[in-house]
Coordinates of C-alpha atoms in Angstrom, one line a residue:
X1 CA -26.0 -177.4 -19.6
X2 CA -27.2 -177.4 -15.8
X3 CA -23.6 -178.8 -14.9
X4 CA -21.7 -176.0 -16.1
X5 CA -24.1 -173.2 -14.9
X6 CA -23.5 -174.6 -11.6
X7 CA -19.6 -175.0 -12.4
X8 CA -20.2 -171.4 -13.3
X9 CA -21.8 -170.0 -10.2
X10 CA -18.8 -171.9 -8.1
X11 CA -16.3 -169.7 -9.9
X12 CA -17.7 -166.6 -9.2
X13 CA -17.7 -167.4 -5.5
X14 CA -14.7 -166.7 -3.2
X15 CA -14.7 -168.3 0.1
X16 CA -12.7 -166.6 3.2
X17 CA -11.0 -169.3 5.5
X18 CA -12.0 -167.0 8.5
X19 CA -15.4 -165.4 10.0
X20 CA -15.8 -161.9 9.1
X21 CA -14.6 -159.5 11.7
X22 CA -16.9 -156.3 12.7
X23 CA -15.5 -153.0 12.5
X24 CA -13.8 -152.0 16.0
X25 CA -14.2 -148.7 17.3
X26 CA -12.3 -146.6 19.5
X27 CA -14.0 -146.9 23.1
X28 CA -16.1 -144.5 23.8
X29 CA -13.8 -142.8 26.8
X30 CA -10.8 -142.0 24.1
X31 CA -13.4 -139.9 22.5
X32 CA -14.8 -137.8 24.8
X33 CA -13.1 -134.7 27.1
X34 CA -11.6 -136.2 30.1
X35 CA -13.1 -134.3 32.8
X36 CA -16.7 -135.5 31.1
X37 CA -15.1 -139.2 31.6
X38 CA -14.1 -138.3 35.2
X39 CA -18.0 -137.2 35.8
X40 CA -19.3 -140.1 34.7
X41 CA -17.2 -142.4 36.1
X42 CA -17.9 -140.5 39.7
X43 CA -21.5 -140.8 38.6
X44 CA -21.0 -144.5 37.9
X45 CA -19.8 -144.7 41.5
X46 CA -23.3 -143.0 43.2
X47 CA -25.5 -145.8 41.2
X48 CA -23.6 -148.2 44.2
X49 CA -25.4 -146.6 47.0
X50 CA -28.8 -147.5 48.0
X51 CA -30.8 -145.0 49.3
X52 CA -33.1 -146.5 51.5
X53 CA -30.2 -147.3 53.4
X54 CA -29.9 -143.5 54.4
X55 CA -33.5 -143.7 56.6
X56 CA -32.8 -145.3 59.9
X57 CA -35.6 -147.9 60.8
X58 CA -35.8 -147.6 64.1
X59 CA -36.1 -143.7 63.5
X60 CA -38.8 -144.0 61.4
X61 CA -40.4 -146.5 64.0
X62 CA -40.3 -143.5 66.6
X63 CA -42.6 -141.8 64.3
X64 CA -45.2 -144.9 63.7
X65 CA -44.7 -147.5 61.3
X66 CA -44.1 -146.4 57.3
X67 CA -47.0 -147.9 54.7
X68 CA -44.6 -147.9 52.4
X69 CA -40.5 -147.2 52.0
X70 CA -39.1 -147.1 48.6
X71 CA -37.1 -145.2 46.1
X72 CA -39.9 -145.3 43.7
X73 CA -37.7 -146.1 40.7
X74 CA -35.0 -143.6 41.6
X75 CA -31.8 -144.2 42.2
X76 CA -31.3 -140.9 44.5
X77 CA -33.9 -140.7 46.7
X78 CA -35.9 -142.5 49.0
X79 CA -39.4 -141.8 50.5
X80 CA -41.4 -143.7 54.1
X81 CA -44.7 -142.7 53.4
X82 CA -46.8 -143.3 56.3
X83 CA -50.5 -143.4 54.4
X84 CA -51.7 -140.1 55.9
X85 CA -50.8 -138.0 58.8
X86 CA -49.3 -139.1 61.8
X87 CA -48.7 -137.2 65.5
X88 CA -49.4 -133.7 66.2
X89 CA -47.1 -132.4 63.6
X90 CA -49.4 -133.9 61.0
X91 CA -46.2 -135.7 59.4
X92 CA -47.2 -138.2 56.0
X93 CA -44.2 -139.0 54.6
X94 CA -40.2 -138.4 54.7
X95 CA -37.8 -138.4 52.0
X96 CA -34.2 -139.3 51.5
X97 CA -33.0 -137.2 48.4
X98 CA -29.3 -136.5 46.9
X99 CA -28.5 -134.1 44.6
X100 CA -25.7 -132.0 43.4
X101 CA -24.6 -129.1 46.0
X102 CA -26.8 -125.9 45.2
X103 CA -26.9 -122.6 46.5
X104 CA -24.5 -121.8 49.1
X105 CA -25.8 -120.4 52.4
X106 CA -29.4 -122.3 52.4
X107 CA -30.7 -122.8 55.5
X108 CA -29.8 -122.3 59.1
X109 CA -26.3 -124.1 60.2
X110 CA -26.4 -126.3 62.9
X111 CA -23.2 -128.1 64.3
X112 CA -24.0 -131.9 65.5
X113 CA -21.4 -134.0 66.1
X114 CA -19.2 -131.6 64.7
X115 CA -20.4 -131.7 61.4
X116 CA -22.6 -128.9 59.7
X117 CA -26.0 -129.8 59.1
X118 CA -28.1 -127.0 57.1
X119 CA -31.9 -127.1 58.3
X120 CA -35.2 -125.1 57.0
X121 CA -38.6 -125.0 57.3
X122 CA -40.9 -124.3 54.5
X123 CA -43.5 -122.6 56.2
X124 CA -45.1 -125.7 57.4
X125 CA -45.1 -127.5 54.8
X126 CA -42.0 -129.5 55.0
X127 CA -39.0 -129.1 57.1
X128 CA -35.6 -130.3 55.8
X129 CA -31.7 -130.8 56.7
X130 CA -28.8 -130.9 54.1
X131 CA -25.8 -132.2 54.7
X132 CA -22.5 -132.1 52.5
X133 CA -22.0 -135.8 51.4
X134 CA -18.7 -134.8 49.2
X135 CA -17.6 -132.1 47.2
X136 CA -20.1 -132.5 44.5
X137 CA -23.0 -133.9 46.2
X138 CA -25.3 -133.0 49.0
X139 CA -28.0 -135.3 51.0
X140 CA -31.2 -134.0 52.0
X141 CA -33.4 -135.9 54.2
X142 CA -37.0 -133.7 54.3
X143 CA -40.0 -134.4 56.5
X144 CA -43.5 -133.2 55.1
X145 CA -46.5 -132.6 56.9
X146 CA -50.0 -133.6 55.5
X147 CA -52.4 -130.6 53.6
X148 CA -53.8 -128.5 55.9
X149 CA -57.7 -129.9 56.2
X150 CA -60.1 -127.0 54.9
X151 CA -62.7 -126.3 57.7
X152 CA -65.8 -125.2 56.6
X153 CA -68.7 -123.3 59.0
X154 CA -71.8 -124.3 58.8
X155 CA -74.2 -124.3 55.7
X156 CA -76.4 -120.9 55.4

């Protein structure tokens, strides 16, 4: 009886000869617009850049040496902080930042080098220059000062 329950199982099996094959799907490109595909394939191209590269060293150096330089798990910006303020501007840290281009106009226009750099100041607070990197993106390197120390007079 055992034997042909077992002979019985067997035929009600079917055996393939090869592995089984998952279901393909179109890539993902074919299905989307193609000027969303040309984004992210330019956006693929920014994740190449490091942006600590964009602060100069022995710029930095001229202010005192940084505590700490790094992007801080960004891939667009980059920051030096020094660990409090430095000089008589006060400065405590500087940043490396890219981003897509924003309003038009910001910021005075300065030509060095014959190139157009855009530069404010934020009342103090920080002071920054923007620079065209391509026709999407712009780079903004920003220098900020410490808070302003409250100054108290004496106790009544």
């Amino acid at each position: 009886m055992a034997i042909l329950m077992v002979v019985g199982l067997l035929g009600c099996t079917t055996h393939s000869s090869s592995e089984p094959q998952p279901a393909t799907a179109p890539p993902i490109a074919d299905s989307l617009d193609p000027k969303v595909v040309a984004k992210l394939a330019y956006l693929d191209s920014l994740r190449t850049l490091d942006s600590c590269g964009f602060l100069d060293p022995a710029a930095l150096e001229q202010i005192t040496r940084p505590a700490y330089i790094g992007a801080a798990g960004e891939f667009d910006s980059c920051t030096a902080d020094f660990g409090g303020e430095v000089g008589p501007k006060r400065i405590a840290k500087v940043e490396f930042d890219m981003g897509m281009i924003g309003q038009t106009g910001f910021g005075t226009p300065v030509e060095v080098g014959g190139t157009t750099i855009r530069v404010a100041d934020s009342g103090g607070e920080f002071c920054s220059a923007h620079l065209r990197f391509d026709d999407q993106q712009t780079v903004a390197i920003r220098v900020f000062t410490a808070p302003a120390r409250a100054t108290r007079g004496p106790m009544p």
